[in-house]
JSON list of C-alpha atoms in Angstrom, two decimals:
[
{"chain": "Z", "resi": 30, "resn": "UNK", "atom": "CA", "xyz": [-11.08, -13.73, 0.95]},
{"chain": "Z", "resi": 31, "resn": "UNK", "atom": "CA", "xyz": [-8.62, -10.79, 0.95]},
{"chain": "Z", "resi": 32, "resn": "UNK", "atom": "CA", "xyz": [-5.88, -9.13, 2.96]},
{"chain": "Z", "resi": 33, "resn": "UNK", "atom": "CA", "xyz": [-6.05, -5.34, 2.70]},
{"chain": "Z", "resi": 34, "resn": "UNK", "atom": "CA", "xyz": [-3.30, -3.04, 3.91]},
{"chain": "Z", "resi": 35, "resn": "UNK", "atom": "CA", "xyz": [-3.98, 0.70, 3.71]},
{"chain": "Z", "resi": 36, "resn": "UNK", "atom": "CA", "xyz": [-1.64, 3.50, 4.75]},
{"chain": "Z", "resi": 37, "resn": "UNK", "atom": "CA", "xyz": [-2.86, 7.05, 5.42]},
{"chain": "Z", "resi": 38, "resn": "UNK", "atom": "CA", "xyz": [-0.93, 10.23, 6.22]},
{"chain": "Z", "resi": 39, "resn": "UNK", "atom": "CA", "xyz": [-0.46, 10.72, 9.96]},
{"chain": "Z", "resi": 40, "resn": "UNK", "atom": "CA", "xyz": [-3.30, 12.74, 11.47]},
{"chain": "Z", "resi": 41, "resn": "UNK", "atom": "CA", "xyz": [-5.53, 12.51, 8.39]},
{"chain": "Z", "resi": 42, "resn": "UNK", "atom": "CA", "xyz": [-8.40, 10.72, 10.17]},
{"chain": "Z", "resi": 43, "resn": "UNK", "atom": "CA", "xyz": [-9.33, 9.67, 13.67]},
{"chain": "Z", "resi": 44, "resn": "UNK", "atom": "CA", "xyz": [-9.97, 5.98, 12.98]},
{"chain": "Z", "resi": 45, "resn": "UNK", "atom": "CA", "xyz": [-11.23, 3.27, 15.24]},
{"chain": "Z", "resi": 46, "resn": "UNK", "atom": "CA", "xyz": [-11.70, -0.32, 14.03]},
{"chain": "Z", "resi": 47, "resn": "UNK", "atom": "CA", "xyz": [-15.45, -0.49, 14.77]},
{"chain": "Z", "resi": 48, "resn": "UNK", "atom": "CA", "xyz": [-16.26, 2.65, 12.73]},
{"chain": "Z", "resi": 49, "resn": "UNK", "atom": "CA", "xyz": [-13.99, 1.54, 9.92]},
{"chain": "Z", "resi": 50, "resn": "UNK", "atom": "CA", "xyz": [-15.62, -1.90, 9.66]},
{"chain": "Z", "resi": 51, "resn": "UNK", "atom": "CA", "xyz": [-19.15, -0.48, 9.92]},
{"chain": "Z", "resi": 52, "resn": "UNK", "atom": "CA", "xyz": [-18.69, 2.44, 7.54]},
{"chain": "Z", "resi": 53, "resn": "UNK", "atom": "CA", "xyz": [-15.74, 1.96, 5.19]},
{"chain": "Z", "resi": 54, "resn": "UNK", "atom": "CA", "xyz": [-12.62, 4.01, 4.64]},
{"chain": "Z", "resi": 55, "resn": "UNK", "atom": "CA", "xyz": [-13.76, 6.25, 1.77]},
{"chain": "Z", "resi": 56, "resn": "UNK", "atom": "CA", "xyz": [-17.05, 7.15, 3.47]},
{"chain": "Z", "resi": 57, "resn": "UNK", "atom": "CA", "xyz": [-15.11, 8.13, 6.61]},
{"chain": "Z", "resi": 58, "resn": "UNK", "atom": "CA", "xyz": [-12.77, 10.25, 4.49]},
{"chain": "Z", "resi": 59, "resn": "UNK", "atom": "CA", "xyz": [-15.69, 12.08, 2.88]},
{"chain": "Z", "resi": 60, "resn": "UNK", "atom": "CA", "xyz": [-17.39, 12.57, 6.28]},
{"chain": "Z", "resi": 61, "resn": "UNK", "atom": "CA", "xyz": [-14.14, 14.19, 7.52]},
{"chain": "Z", "resi": 62, "resn": "UNK", "atom": "CA", "xyz": [-14.39, 16.74, 4.70]},
{"chain": "Z", "resi": 63, "resn": "UNK", "atom": "CA", "xyz": [-11.94, 15.21, 2.23]},
{"chain": "Z", "resi": 64, "resn": "UNK", "atom": "CA", "xyz": [-12.85, 15.50, -1.44]},
{"chain": "Z", "resi": 65, "resn": "UNK", "atom": "CA", "xyz": [-11.52, 12.41, -3.18]},
{"chain": "Z", "resi": 66, "resn": "UNK", "atom": "CA", "xyz": [-10.49, 13.23, -6.72]},
{"chain": "Z", "resi": 67, "resn": "UNK", "atom": "CA", "xyz": [-8.62, 10.40, -8.40]},
{"chain": "Z", "resi": 68, "resn": "UNK", "atom": "CA", "xyz": [-6.58, 7.27, -7.91]},
{"chain": "Z", "resi": 69, "resn": "UNK", "atom": "CA", "xyz": [-3.80, 5.42, -9.67]},
{"chain": "Z", "resi": 70, "resn": "UNK", "atom": "CA", "xyz": [-4.26, 1.66, -9.47]},
{"chain": "Z", "resi": 71, "resn": "UNK", "atom": "CA", "xyz": [-2.42, -1.38, -10.77]},
{"chain": "Z", "resi": 72, "resn": "UNK", "atom": "CA", "xyz": [-3.69, -4.95, -10.79]},
{"chain": "Z", "resi": 73, "resn": "UNK", "atom": "CA", "xyz": [-1.56, -8.08, -11.07]},
{"chain": "Z", "resi": 74, "resn": "UNK", "atom": "CA", "xyz": [-1.19, -11.68, -10.03]},
{"chain": "Z", "resi": 75, "resn": "UNK", "atom": "CA", "xyz": [1.40, -13.74, -8.18]},
{"chain": "Z", "resi": 76, "resn": "UNK", "atom": "CA", "xyz": [1.86, -16.81, -6.01]},
{"chain": "Z", "resi": 77, "resn": "UNK", "atom": "CA", "xyz": [0.95, -16.71, -2.30]},
{"chain": "Z", "resi": 78, "resn": "UNK", "atom": "CA", "xyz": [3.78, -16.52, 0.21]},
{"chain": "Z", "resi": 79, "resn": "UNK", "atom": "CA", "xyz": [3.64, -18.77, 3.28]},
{"chain": "Z", "resi": 80, "resn": "UNK", "atom": "CA", "xyz": [2.24, -15.93, 5.43]},
{"chain": "Z", "resi": 81, "resn": "UNK", "atom": "CA", "xyz": [-0.38, -14.95, 2.86]},
{"chain": "Z", "resi": 82, "resn": "UNK", "atom": "CA", "xyz": [-1.41, -18.57, 2.35]},
{"chain": "Z", "resi": 83, "resn": "UNK", "atom": "CA", "xyz": [-2.02, -18.92, 6.09]},
{"chain": "Z", "resi": 84, "resn": "UNK", "atom": "CA", "xyz": [-3.98, -15.64, 6.32]},
{"chain": "Z", "resi": 85, "resn": "UNK", "atom": "CA", "xyz": [-6.15, -16.47, 3.31]},
{"chain": "Z", "resi": 86, "resn": "UNK", "atom": "CA", "xyz": [-6.60, -20.21, 3.95]},
{"chain": "Z", "resi": 87, "resn": "UNK", "atom": "CA", "xyz": [-4.99, -21.09, 0.61]},
{"chain": "Z", "resi": 88, "resn": "UNK", "atom": "CA", "xyz": [-2.08, -23.42, -0.13]},
{"chain": "Z", "resi": 89, "resn": "UNK", "atom": "CA", "xyz": [1.36, -21.85, -0.38]},
{"chain": "Z", "resi": 90, "resn": "UNK", "atom": "CA", "xyz": [1.96, -20.88, -4.00]},
{"chain": "Z", "resi": 91, "resn": "UNK", "atom": "CA", "xyz": [-1.76, -20.53, -4.76]},
{"chain": "Z", "resi": 92, "resn": "UNK", "atom": "CA", "xyz": [-2.54, -17.79, -7.28]},
{"chain": "Z", "resi": 93, "resn": "UNK", "atom": "CA", "xyz": [-3.42, -14.42, -5.79]},
{"chain": "Z", "resi": 94, "resn": "UNK", "atom": "CA", "xyz": [-4.71, -11.27, -7.43]},
{"chain": "Z", "resi": 95, "resn": "UNK", "atom": "CA", "xyz": [-2.91, -8.12, -6.33]},
{"chain": "Z", "resi": 96, "resn": "UNK", "atom": "CA", "xyz": [-3.93, -4.50, -6.32]},
{"chain": "Z", "resi": 97, "resn": "UNK", "atom": "CA", "xyz": [-1.92, -1.41, -5.44]},
{"chain": "Z", "resi": 98, "resn": "UNK", "atom": "CA", "xyz": [-3.61, 1.98, -5.31]},
{"chain": "Z", "resi": 99, "resn": "UNK", "atom": "CA", "xyz": [-2.70, 5.57, -4.48]},
{"chain": "Z", "resi": 100, "resn": "UNK", "atom": "CA", "xyz": [-5.69, 7.84, -3.90]},
{"chain": "Z", "resi": 101, "resn": "UNK", "atom": "CA", "xyz": [-5.50, 11.63, -4.23]},
{"chain": "Z", "resi": 102, "resn": "UNK", "atom": "CA", "xyz": [-7.73, 14.41, -2.91]},
{"chain": "Z", "resi": 103, "resn": "UNK", "atom": "CA", "xyz": [-8.79, 17.48, -4.89]},
{"chain": "Z", "resi": 104, "resn": "UNK", "atom": "CA", "xyz": [-5.56, 19.31, -3.96]},
{"chain": "Z", "resi": 105, "resn": "UNK", "atom": "CA", "xyz": [-3.41, 16.53, -5.45]},
{"chain": "Z", "resi": 106, "resn": "UNK", "atom": "CA", "xyz": [-2.30, 15.25, -2.04]},
{"chain": "Z", "resi": 107, "resn": "UNK", "atom": "CA", "xyz": [-1.93, 11.47, -1.68]},
{"chain": "Z", "resi": 108, "resn": "UNK", "atom": "CA", "xyz": [-4.43, 10.47, 1.04]},
{"chain": "Z", "resi": 109, "resn": "UNK", "atom": "CA", "xyz": [-4.20, 6.68, 0.85]},
{"chain": "Z", "resi": 110, "resn": "UNK", "atom": "CA", "xyz": [-1.85, 3.97, -0.33]},
{"chain": "Z", "resi": 111, "resn": "UNK", "atom": "CA", "xyz": [-3.37, 0.50, -0.52]},
{"chain": "Z", "resi": 112, "resn": "UNK", "atom": "CA", "xyz": [-1.65, -2.82, -1.08]},
{"chain": "Z", "resi": 113, "resn": "UNK", "atom": "CA", "xyz": [-4.14, -5.68, -1.29]},
{"chain": "Z", "resi": 114, "resn": "UNK", "atom": "CA", "xyz": [-4.04, -9.40, -2.08]},
{"chain": "Z", "resi": 115, "resn": "UNK", "atom": "CA", "xyz": [-7.14, -11.41, -3.00]},
{"chain": "Z", "resi": 116, "resn": "UNK", "atom": "CA", "xyz": [-7.83, -15.13, -3.32]},
{"chain": "Z", "resi": 117, "resn": "UNK", "atom": "CA", "xyz": [-8.03, -15.75, -7.07]},
{"chain": "Z", "resi": 118, "resn": "UNK", "atom": "CA", "xyz": [-10.35, -18.69, -6.36]},
{"chain": "Z", "resi": 119, "resn": "UNK", "atom": "CA", "xyz": [-12.96, -16.35, -4.84]},
{"chain": "Z", "resi": 120, "resn": "UNK", "atom": "CA", "xyz": [-12.46, -12.91, -6.35]},
{"chain": "Z", "resi": 121, "resn": "UNK", "atom": "CA", "xyz": [-12.35, -11.10, -9.68]},
{"chain": "Z", "resi": 122, "resn": "UNK", "atom": "CA", "xyz": [-11.87, -7.50, -10.78]},
{"chain": "Z", "resi": 123, "resn": "UNK", "atom": "CA", "xyz": [-14.25, -5.70, -13.11]},
{"chain": "Z", "resi": 124, "resn": "UNK", "atom": "CA", "xyz": [-13.51, -2.31, -14.65]},
{"chain": "Z", "resi": 125, "resn": "UNK", "atom": "CA", "xyz": [-15.57, 0.26, -16.48]},
{"chain": "Z", "resi": 126, "resn": "UNK", "atom": "CA", "xyz": [-13.46, 2.39, -18.81]},
{"chain": "Z", "resi": 127, "resn": "UNK", "atom": "CA", "xyz": [-14.77, 5.80, -19.82]},
{"chain": "Z", "resi": 128, "resn": "UNK", "atom": "CA", "xyz": [-13.74, 7.89, -22.80]},
{"chain": "Z", "resi": 129, "resn": "UNK", "atom": "CA", "xyz": [-12.97, 11.49, -21.94]},
{"chain": "Z", "resi": 130, "resn": "UNK", "atom": "CA", "xyz": [-14.44, 14.08, -24.33]}
]
């Protein structure tokens, strides 16, 4: 359904695949004492490359949704960069926009 690629600063977390799959990245970050503050995210769409099509079981050129995100902690430090592709046939994005006072 999706191919997620996340990059973290070296030494930020002691990750193992089983804990990551069972718990989730942001929960592990909070458990390690990180205070997540904000993120900058962009969403787009493009055609699947041959490699992406194979990974996602879609035909080459199929539409994909894309998402790129940089997450910051409460000190302003970037603690995650994510680059994700999603099958447009199986996924949608929904946003809630809030007005600041």
